[in-house]
Short mmCIF file of C-alpha atoms and ligand atoms in Angstrom, two decimals:
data_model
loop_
_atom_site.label_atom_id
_atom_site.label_comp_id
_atom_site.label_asym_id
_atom_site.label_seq_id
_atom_site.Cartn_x
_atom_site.Cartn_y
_atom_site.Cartn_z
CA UNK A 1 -22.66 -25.65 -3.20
CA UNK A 2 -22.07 -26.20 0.61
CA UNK A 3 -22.49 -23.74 3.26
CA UNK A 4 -19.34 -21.78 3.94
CA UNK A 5 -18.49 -23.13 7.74
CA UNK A 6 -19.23 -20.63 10.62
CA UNK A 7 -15.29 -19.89 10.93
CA UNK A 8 -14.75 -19.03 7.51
CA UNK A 9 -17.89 -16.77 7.39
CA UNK A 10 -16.01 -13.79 8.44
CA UNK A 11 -12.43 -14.52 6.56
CA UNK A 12 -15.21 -14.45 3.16
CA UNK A 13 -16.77 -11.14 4.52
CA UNK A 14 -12.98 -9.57 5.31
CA UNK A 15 -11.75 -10.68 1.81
CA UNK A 16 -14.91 -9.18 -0.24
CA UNK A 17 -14.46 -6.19 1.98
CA UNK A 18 -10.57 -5.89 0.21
CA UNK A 19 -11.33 -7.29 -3.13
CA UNK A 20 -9.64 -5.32 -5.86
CA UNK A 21 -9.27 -5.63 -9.46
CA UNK A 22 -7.05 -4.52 -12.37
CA UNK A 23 -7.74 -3.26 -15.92
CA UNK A 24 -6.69 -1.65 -19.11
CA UNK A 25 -8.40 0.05 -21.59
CA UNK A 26 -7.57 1.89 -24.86
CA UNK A 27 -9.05 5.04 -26.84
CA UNK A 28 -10.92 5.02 -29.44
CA UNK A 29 -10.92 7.57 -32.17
CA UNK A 30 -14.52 7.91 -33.67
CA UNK A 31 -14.74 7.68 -37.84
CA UNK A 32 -18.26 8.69 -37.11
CA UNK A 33 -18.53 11.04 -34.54
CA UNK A 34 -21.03 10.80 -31.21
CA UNK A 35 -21.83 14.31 -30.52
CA UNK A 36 -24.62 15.16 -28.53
CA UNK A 37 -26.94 13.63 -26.34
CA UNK A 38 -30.36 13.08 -26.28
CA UNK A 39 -30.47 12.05 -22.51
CA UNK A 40 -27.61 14.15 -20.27
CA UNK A 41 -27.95 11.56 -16.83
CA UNK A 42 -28.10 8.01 -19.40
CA UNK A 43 -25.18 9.08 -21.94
CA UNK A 44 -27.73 8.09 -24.66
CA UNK A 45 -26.07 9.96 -27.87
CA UNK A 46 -28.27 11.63 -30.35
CA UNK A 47 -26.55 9.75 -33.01
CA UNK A 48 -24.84 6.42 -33.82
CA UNK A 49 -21.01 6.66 -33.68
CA UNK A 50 -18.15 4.03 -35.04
CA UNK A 51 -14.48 3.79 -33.99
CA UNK A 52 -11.21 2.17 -34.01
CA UNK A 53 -9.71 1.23 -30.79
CA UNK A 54 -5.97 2.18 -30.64
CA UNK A 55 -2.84 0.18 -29.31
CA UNK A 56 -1.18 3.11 -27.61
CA UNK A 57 -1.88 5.32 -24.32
CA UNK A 58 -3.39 2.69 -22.24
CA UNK A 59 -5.46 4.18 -19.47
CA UNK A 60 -4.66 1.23 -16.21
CA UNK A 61 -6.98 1.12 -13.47
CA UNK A 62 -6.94 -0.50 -10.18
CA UNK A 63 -9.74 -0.59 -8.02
CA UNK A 64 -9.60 -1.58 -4.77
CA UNK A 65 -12.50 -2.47 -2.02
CA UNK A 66 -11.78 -0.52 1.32
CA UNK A 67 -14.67 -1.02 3.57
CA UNK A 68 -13.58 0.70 6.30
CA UNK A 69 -13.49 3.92 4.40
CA UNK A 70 -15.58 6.93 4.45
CA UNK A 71 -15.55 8.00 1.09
CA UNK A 72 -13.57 7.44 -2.28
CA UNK A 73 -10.11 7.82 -2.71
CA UNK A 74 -8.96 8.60 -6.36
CA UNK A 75 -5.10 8.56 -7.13
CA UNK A 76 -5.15 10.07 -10.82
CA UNK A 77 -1.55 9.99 -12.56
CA UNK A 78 0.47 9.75 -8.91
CA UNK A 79 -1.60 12.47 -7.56
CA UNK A 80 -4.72 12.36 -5.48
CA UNK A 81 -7.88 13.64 -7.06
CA UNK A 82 -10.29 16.43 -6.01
CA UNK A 83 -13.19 18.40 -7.11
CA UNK A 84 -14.71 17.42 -10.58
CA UNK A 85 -12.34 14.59 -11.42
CA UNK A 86 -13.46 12.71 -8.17
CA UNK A 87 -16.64 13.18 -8.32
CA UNK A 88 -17.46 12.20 -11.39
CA UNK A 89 -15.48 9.13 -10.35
CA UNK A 90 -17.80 8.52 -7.24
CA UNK A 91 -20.88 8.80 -9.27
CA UNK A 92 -19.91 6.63 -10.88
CA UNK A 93 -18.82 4.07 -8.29
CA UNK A 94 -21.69 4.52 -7.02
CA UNK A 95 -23.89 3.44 -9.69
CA UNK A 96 -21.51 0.06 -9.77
CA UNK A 97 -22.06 -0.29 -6.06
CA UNK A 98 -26.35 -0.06 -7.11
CA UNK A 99 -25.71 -2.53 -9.57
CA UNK A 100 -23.51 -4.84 -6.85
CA UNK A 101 -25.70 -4.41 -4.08
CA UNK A 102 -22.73 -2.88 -1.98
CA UNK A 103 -22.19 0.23 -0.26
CA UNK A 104 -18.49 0.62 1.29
CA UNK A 105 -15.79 2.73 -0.45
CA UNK A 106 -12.83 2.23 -2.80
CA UNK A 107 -9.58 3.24 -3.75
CA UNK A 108 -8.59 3.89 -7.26
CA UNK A 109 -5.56 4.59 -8.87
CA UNK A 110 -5.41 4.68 -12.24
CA UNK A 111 -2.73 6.08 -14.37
CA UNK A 112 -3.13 7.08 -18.42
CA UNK A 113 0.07 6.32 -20.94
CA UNK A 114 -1.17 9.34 -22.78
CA UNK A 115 -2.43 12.94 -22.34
CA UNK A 116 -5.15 13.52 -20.24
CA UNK A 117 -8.07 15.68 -21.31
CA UNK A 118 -6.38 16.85 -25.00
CA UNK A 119 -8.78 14.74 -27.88
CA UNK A 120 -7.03 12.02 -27.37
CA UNK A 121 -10.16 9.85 -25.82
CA UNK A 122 -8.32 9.53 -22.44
CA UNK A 123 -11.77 9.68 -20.94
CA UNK A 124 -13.07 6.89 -23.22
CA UNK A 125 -10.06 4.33 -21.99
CA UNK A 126 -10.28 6.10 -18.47
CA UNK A 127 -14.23 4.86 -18.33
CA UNK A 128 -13.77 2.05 -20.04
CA UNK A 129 -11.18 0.77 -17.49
CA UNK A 130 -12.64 1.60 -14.64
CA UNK A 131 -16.18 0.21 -15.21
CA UNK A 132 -14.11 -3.12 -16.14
CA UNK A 133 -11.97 -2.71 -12.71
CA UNK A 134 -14.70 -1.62 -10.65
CA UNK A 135 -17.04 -4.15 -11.70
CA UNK A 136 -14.90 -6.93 -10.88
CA UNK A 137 -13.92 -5.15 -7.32
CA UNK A 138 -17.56 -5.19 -6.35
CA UNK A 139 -18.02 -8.78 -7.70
CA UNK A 140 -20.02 -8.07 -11.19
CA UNK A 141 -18.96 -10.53 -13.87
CA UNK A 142 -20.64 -8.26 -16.56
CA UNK A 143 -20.75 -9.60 -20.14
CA UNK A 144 -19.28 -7.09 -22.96
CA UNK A 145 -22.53 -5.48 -23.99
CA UNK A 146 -23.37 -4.92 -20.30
CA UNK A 147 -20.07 -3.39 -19.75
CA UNK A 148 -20.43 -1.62 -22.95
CA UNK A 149 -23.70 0.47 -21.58
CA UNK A 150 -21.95 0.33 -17.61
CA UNK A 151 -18.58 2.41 -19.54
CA UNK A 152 -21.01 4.33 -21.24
CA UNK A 153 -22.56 5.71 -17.96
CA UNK A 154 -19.20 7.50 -17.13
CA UNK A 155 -18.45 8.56 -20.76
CA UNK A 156 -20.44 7.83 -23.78
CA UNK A 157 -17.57 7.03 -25.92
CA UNK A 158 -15.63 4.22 -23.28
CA UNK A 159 -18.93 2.27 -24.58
CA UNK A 160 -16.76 1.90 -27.57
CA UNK A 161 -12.99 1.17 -26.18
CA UNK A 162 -14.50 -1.90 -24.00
CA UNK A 163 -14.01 -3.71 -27.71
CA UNK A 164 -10.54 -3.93 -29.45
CA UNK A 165 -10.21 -2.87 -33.48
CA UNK A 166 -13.70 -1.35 -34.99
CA UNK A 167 -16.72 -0.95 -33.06
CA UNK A 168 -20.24 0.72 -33.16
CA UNK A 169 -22.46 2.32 -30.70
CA UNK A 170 -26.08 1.90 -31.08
CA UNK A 171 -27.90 4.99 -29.93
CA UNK A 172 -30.74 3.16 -28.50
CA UNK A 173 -32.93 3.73 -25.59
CA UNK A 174 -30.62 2.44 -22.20
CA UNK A 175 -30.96 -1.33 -22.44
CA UNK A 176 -29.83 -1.05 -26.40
CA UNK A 177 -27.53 1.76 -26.17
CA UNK A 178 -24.33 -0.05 -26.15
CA UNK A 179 -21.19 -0.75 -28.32
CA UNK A 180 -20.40 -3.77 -30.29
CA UNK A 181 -18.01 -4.94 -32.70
CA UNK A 182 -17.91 -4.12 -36.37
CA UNK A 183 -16.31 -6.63 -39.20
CA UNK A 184 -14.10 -4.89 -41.67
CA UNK A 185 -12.22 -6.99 -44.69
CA UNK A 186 -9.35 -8.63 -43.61
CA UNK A 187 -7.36 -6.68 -46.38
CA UNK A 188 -7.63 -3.57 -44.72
CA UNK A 189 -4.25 -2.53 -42.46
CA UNK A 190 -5.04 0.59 -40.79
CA UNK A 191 -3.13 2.88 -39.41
CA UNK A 192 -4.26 6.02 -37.54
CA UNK A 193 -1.05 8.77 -37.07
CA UNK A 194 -2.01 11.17 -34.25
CA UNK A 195 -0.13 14.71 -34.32
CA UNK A 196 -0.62 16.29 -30.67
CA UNK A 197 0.01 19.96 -31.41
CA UNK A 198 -1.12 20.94 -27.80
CA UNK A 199 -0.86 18.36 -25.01
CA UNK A 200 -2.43 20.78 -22.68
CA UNK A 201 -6.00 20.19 -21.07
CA UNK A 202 -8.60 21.53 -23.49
CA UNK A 203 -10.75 24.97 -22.51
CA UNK A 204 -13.65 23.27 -22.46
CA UNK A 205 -14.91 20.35 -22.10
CA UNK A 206 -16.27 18.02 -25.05
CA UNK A 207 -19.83 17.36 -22.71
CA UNK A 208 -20.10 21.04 -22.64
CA UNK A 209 -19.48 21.78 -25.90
CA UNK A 210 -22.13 19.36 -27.66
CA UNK A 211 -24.60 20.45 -25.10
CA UNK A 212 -24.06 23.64 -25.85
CA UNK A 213 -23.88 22.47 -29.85
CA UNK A 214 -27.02 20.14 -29.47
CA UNK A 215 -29.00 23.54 -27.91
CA UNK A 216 -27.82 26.36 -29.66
CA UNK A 217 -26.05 25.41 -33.41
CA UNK A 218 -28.52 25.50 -36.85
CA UNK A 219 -26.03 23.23 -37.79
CA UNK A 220 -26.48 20.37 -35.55
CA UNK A 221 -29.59 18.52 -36.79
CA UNK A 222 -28.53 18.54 -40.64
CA UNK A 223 -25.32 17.15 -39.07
CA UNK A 224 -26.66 14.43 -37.22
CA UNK A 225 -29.10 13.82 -40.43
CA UNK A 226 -26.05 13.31 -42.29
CA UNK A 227 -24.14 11.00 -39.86
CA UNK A 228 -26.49 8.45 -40.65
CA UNK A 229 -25.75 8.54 -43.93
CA UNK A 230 -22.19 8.61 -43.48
CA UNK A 231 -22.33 5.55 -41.13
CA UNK A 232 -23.97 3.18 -43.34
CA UNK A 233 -21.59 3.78 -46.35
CA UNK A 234 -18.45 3.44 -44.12
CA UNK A 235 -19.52 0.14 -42.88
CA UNK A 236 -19.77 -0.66 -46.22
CA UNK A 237 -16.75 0.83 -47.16
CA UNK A 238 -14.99 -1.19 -44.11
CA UNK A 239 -16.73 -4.66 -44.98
CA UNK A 240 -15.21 -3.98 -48.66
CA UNK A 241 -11.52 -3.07 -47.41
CA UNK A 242 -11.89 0.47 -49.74
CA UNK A 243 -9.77 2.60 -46.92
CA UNK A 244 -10.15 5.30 -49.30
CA UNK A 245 -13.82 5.82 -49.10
CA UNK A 246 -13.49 5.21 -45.41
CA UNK A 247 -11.42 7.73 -45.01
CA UNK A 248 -13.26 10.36 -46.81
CA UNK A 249 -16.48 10.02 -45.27
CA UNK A 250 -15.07 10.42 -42.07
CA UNK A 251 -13.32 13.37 -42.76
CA UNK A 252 -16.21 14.79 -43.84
CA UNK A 253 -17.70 13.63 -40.56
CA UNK A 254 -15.58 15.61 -38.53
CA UNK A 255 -15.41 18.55 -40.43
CA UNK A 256 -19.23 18.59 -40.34
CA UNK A 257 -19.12 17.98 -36.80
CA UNK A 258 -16.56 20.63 -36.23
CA UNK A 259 -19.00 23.21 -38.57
CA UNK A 260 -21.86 22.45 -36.07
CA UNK A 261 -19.77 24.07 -33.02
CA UNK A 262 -18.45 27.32 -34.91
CA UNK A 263 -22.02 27.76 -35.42
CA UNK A 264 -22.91 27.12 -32.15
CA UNK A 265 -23.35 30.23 -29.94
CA UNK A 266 -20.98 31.32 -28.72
CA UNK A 267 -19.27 29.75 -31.53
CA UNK A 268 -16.98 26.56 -30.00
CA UNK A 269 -13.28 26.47 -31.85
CA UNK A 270 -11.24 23.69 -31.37
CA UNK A 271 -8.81 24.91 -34.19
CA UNK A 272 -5.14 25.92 -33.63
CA UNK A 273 -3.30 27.22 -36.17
CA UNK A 274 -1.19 24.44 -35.89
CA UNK A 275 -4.54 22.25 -36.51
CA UNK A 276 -4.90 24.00 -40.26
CA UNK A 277 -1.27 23.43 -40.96
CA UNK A 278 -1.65 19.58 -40.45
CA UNK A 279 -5.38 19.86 -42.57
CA UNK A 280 -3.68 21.67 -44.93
CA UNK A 281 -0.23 18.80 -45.31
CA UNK A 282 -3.12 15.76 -44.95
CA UNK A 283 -4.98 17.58 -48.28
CA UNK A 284 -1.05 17.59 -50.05
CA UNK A 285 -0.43 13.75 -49.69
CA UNK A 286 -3.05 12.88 -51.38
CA UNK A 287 -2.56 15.63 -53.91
CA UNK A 288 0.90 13.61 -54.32
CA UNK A 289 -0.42 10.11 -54.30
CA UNK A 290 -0.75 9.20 -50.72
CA UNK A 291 -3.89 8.30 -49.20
CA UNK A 292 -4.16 10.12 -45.69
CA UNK A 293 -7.49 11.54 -43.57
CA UNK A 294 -7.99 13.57 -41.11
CA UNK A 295 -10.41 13.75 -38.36
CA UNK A 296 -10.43 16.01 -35.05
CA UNK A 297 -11.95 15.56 -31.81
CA UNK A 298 -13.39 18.10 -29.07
CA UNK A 299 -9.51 19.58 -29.21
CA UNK A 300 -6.43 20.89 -31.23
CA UNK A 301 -4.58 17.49 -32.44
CA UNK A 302 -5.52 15.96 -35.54
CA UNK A 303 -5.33 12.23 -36.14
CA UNK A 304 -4.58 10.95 -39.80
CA UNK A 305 -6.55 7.81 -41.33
CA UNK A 306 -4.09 5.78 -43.58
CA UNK A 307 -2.88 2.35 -45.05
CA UNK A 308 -0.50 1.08 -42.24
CA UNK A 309 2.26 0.86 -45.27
CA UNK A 310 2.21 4.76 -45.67
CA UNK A 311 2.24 5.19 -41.98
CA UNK A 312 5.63 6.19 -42.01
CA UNK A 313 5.73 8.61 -44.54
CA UNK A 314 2.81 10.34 -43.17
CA UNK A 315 4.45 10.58 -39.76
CA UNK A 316 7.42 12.77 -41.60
CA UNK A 317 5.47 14.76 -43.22
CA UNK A 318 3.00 16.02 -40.38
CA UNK A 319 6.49 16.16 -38.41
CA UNK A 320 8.16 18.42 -41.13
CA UNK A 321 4.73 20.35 -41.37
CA UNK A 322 4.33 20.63 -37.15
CA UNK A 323 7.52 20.74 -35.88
CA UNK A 324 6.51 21.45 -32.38
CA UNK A 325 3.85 18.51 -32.85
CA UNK A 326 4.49 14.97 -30.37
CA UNK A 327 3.32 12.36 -33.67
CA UNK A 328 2.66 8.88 -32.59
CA UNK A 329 1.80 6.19 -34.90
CA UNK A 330 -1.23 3.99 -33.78
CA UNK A 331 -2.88 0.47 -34.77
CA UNK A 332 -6.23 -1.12 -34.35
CA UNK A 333 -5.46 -1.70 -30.64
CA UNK A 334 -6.76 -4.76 -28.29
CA UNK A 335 -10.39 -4.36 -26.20
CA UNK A 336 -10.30 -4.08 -22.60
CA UNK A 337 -9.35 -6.73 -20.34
CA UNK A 338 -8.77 -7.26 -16.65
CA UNK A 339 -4.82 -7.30 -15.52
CA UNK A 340 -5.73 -10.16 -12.93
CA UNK A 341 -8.83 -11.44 -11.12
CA UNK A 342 -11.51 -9.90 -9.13
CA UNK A 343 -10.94 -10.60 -5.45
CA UNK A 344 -7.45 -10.47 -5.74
C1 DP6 B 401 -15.65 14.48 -30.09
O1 DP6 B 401 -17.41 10.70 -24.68
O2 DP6 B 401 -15.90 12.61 -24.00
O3 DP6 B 401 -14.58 12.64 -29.05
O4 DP6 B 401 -20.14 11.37 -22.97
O5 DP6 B 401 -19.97 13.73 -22.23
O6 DP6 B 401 -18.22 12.08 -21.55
P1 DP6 B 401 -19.23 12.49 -22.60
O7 DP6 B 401 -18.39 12.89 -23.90
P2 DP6 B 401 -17.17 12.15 -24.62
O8 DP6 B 401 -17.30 12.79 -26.07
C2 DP6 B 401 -16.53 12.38 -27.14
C3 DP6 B 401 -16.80 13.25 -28.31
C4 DP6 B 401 -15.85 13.12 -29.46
C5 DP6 B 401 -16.42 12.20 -30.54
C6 DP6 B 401 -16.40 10.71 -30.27
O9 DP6 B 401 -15.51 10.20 -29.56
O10 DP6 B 401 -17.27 10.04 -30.82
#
């Protein structure tokens, strides 16, 4: 490649100093759960965890090179961010900037379609984005497995919502801890209905609560015995399109996961009353013929596993169980991809 003349020298420096990039990401909703870590600074889970990427409540994330900064700006849903939020987001950045060889600042604004901080895996697509956006700002064409363990660094499960439909995380050491994607028979149309019956910011977080899980629960290592298990029959159950068996072993999954917390201690309750009404409606359709799962994350709102044909119906009936719930009906949902070039 030629030199770059001596003129245009600086005009390259000036436009790598305001290089920006855009991306979107989606959450994920684990089958099989990741919950807790066997390394707190790498993300590395305990566990191997598999999930479907959803198409709604895009998390999009522009990050933008500002050299003559001092520090990180973070614009988080219109409103500038402070405290934990940012730096979390710095620490990030600044393990991009390692990677990049770069050391000015950057401006992000990122905005999520959906609830922020509720079980609904806004940190996944927040992560997931942002390692995508950021790694393009700073000039890092990473391929999907490196951006898989990069997303991963800011949130163990964005590892997962870098890939679109099913995916699995490899525990692994660092270098093999990363998300790929999983086949599943083209027969199967999934649907996954999501009943938020509190859109408010959980009490505590999900990190705390499996650390706190991971350290203190009797429950947790028969659990995370038992996820194993549970993830090599629903691969199967996936590769053979039996939605049925897929379902069930990941509501077991959750429930299990959910056990290990209220016998953590202090016990950790994600349950709402609201939460046992929807259990409760989920356990009725099938009693009446209609095949519908359940599985929770660290939060309230409970998100139903069923064929994409019986979508609807399920939707009325958490509705007419939940009144006060929001229900959204999701898809297998796309991976994450970059809204326009790095150094634009
Ligand atoms: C219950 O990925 O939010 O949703 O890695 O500490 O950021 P950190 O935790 P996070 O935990 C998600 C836990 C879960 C299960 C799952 O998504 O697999």
């Amino acid at each position: 490649m030629a030199e770059p003349s001596t003129a245009s020298r600086p005009a390259a420096a000036a436009a790598a100093a305001r290089a920006g990039a855009t991306a979107v990401a989606h959450p994920n909703i684990a089958l099989i759960k990741y919950w807790g870590k066997s390394d707190e600074r790498l993300f590395l889970p305990r566990t191997d965890s598999l999930s479907m990427t959803l198409d709604v409540f895009p998390t999009t994330t522009r990050v933008t090179v500002d050299a003559g900064a001092a520090q990180d700006t973070v614009v988080f849903d219109g409103r500038l961010a402070g405290g934990e939020r940012l730096r979390r987001i710095t620490a990030f950045l600044d393990l991009v900037r390692r990677q990049a060889g770069r050391a000015e600042r950057a401006v992000v604004v990122t905005r999520n379609a959906g609830p922020t901080g509720a079980g609904l895996a806004s940190s996944a697509s927040g992560f997931a984005a942002l390692a995508l956006a950021a790694a393009g700002a700073y000039g890092l064409a990473p391929d999907a497995r490196a951006l898989s363990r990069l997303a991963r660094r800011g949130s163990g499960s964005a590892s997962r919502s870098v890939f679109g439909g099913f995916a699995l995380w490899h525990a692994g050491a660092d270098a093999d801890s990363f998300a790929e994607p999983v086949p599943v028979a083209g027969s199967l149309e999934p649907a996954l209905v999501v009943a938020v019956v509190d859109a408010g910011p959980k009490a505590l977080s999900s990190r705390e609560a499996m650390r706190r899980t991971v350290a203190t629960s009797p429950l947790y290592e028969p659990w995370a015995r038992s996820s194993g298990q549970d993830l090599v029959e629903i691969r199967a159950a996936l590769g053979r399109g039996d939605l049925a068996a897929a379902g069930e072993i990941a509501e077991r999954n959750a429930l299990g996961m959910h056990a290990t917390m209220l016998a953590a201690r202090p016990a950790v309750r994600y349950f709402r009353p609201a939460s046992l009404t929807v259990l409760d409606r989920v356990a009725a359709l099938r009693q009446g013929g209609v095949g519908a799962w359940a599985t929770m994350d660290a939060g309230p709102n409970v998100k139903v596993l069923c064929h994409r044909a019986d979508s609807a119906v399920v939707a009325a009936a958490l509705r007419e169980a939940a009144p006060g719930a929001a229900v959204h009906v999701a898809g297998p949902g796309p991976g994450a991809r970059l809204l326009d070039g790095a150094g634009r």
